[in-house]
Coordinates of C-alpha atoms in Angstrom, one line a residue:
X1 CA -35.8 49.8 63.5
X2 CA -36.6 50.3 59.9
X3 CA -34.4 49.6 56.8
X4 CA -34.6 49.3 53.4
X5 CA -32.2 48.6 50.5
X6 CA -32.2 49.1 46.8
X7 CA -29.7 49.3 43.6
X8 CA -30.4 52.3 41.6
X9 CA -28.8 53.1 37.9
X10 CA -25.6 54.8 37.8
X11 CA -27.0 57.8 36.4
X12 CA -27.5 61.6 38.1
X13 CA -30.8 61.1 38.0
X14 CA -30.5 57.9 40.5
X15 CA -29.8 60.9 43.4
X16 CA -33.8 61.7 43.8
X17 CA -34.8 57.7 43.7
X18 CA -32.5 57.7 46.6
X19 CA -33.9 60.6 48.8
X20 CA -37.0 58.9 48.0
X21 CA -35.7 56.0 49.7
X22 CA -34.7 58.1 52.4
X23 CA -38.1 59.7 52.6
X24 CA -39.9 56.0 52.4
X25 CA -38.0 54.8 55.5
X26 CA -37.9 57.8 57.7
X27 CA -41.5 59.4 57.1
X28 CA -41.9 62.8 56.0
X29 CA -42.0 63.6 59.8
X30 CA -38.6 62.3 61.4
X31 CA -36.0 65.0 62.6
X32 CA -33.7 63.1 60.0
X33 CA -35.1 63.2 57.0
X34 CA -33.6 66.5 55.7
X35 CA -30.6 66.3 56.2
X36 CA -30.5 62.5 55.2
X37 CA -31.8 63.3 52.0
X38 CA -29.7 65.6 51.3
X39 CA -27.0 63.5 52.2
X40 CA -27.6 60.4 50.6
X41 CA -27.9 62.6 46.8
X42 CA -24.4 64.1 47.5
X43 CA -23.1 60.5 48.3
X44 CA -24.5 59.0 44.9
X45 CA -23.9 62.1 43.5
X46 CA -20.3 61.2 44.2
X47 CA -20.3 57.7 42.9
X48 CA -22.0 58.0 39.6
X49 CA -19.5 60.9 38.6
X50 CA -16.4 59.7 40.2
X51 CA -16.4 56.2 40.1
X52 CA -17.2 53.3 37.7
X53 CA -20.8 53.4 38.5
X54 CA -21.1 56.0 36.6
X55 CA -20.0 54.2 33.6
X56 CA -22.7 52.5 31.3
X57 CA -24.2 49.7 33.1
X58 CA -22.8 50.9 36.7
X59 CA -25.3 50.4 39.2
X60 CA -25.0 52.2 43.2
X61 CA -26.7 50.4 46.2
X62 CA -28.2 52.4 48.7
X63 CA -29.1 51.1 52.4
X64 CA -30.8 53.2 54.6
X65 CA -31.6 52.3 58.3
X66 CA -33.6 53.8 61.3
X67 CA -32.5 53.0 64.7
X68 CA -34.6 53.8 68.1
X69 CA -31.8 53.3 70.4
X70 CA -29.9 55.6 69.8
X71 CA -32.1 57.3 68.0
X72 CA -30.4 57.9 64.6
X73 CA -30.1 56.7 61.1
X74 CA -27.5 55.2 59.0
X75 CA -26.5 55.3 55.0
X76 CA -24.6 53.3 53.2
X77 CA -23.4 53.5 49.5
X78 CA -21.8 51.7 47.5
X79 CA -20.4 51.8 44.3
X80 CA -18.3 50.3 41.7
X81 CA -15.3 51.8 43.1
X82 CA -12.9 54.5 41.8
X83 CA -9.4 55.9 40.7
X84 CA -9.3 57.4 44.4
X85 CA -10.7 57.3 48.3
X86 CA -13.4 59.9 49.0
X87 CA -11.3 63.0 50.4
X88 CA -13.0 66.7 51.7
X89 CA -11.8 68.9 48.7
X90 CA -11.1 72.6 48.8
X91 CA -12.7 74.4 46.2
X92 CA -12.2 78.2 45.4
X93 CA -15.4 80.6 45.7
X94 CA -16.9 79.9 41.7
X95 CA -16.2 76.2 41.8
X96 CA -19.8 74.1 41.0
X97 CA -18.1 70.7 43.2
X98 CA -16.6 70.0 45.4
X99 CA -18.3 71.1 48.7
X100 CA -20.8 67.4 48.7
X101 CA -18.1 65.7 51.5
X102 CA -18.0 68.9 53.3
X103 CA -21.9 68.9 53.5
X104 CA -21.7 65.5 55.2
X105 CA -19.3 66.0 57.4
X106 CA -21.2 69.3 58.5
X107 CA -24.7 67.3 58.8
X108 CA -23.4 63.5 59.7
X109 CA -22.3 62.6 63.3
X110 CA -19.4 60.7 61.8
X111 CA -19.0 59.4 58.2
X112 CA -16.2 57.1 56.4
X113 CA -15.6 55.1 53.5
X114 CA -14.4 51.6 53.0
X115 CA -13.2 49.1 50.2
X116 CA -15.4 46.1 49.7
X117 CA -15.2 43.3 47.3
X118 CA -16.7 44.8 44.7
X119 CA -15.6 48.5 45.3
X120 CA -16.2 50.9 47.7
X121 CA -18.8 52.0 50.4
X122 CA -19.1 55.5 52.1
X123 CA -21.4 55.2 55.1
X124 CA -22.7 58.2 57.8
X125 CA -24.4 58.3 61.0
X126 CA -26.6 61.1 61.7
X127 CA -28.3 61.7 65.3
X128 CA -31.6 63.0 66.3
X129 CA -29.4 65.3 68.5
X130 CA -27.5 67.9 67.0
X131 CA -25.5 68.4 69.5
X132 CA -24.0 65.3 69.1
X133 CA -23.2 66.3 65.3
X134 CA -19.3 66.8 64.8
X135 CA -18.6 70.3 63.4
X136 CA -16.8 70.5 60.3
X137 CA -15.1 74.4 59.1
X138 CA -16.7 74.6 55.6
X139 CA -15.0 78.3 54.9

């Protein structure tokens, strides 16, 4: 198992630093590491623009892990928390947001989101199996 952990600005641009991350634990090579890049920039993303992390001086912490058995990995983020609880939006055909929950759900075997002392952390698990992957209706 592999794991790693870091606190990254609360800016937009904090979203690559994070796939780095992604890309440092997994390896360039693991089934993963696409779609958990992709995932963890939605997810912070999401924080800096809809919670106080975003403000000046907001921070977002990123834990990324690599499990064996089952072969998988697991992202966490957590922010400063929010006016609101992450929710799957439904945006019309030109809307820019509103489809990054959607992409996780689609990609993630299970995702969620829970309040901590300090704010809020929205987590996913993704398989090496896509089978195993619960389909999400993104039309």
């Amino acid at each position: 198992m592999s794991t790693a952990a870091a606190e990254f600005p609360g800016r937009p641009e904090s979203a690559r630093a994070a796939r780095a991350l992604v890309h440092q634990v997994l390896g360039e090579d693991h089934p993963s590491a696409c779609d958990a890049a992709l995932i963890v920039s939605e997810l912070v993303a999401n924080a800096v623009a809809h919670t106080r992390s975003g403000q000046p001086g907001g921070t977002v912490s990123v834990t990324v892990e690599a499990s064996a058995q089952p072969p998988g990995v697991r992202i966490r983020v957590q922010d400063a928390g929010g006016p609101g609880v992450p929710a799957l939006a439904d945006p019309g055909p030109g809307e820019e947001h509103g489809r990054g929950l959607a992409i996780v759900g689609t990609l993630a075997a299970e995702w969620g989101s829970e309040a901590t002392g300090t704010g809020r952390a929205t987590w996913c698990q993704l398989t090496d199996r896509p089978a195993e992957r619960n389909p999400t209706d993104m039309s």
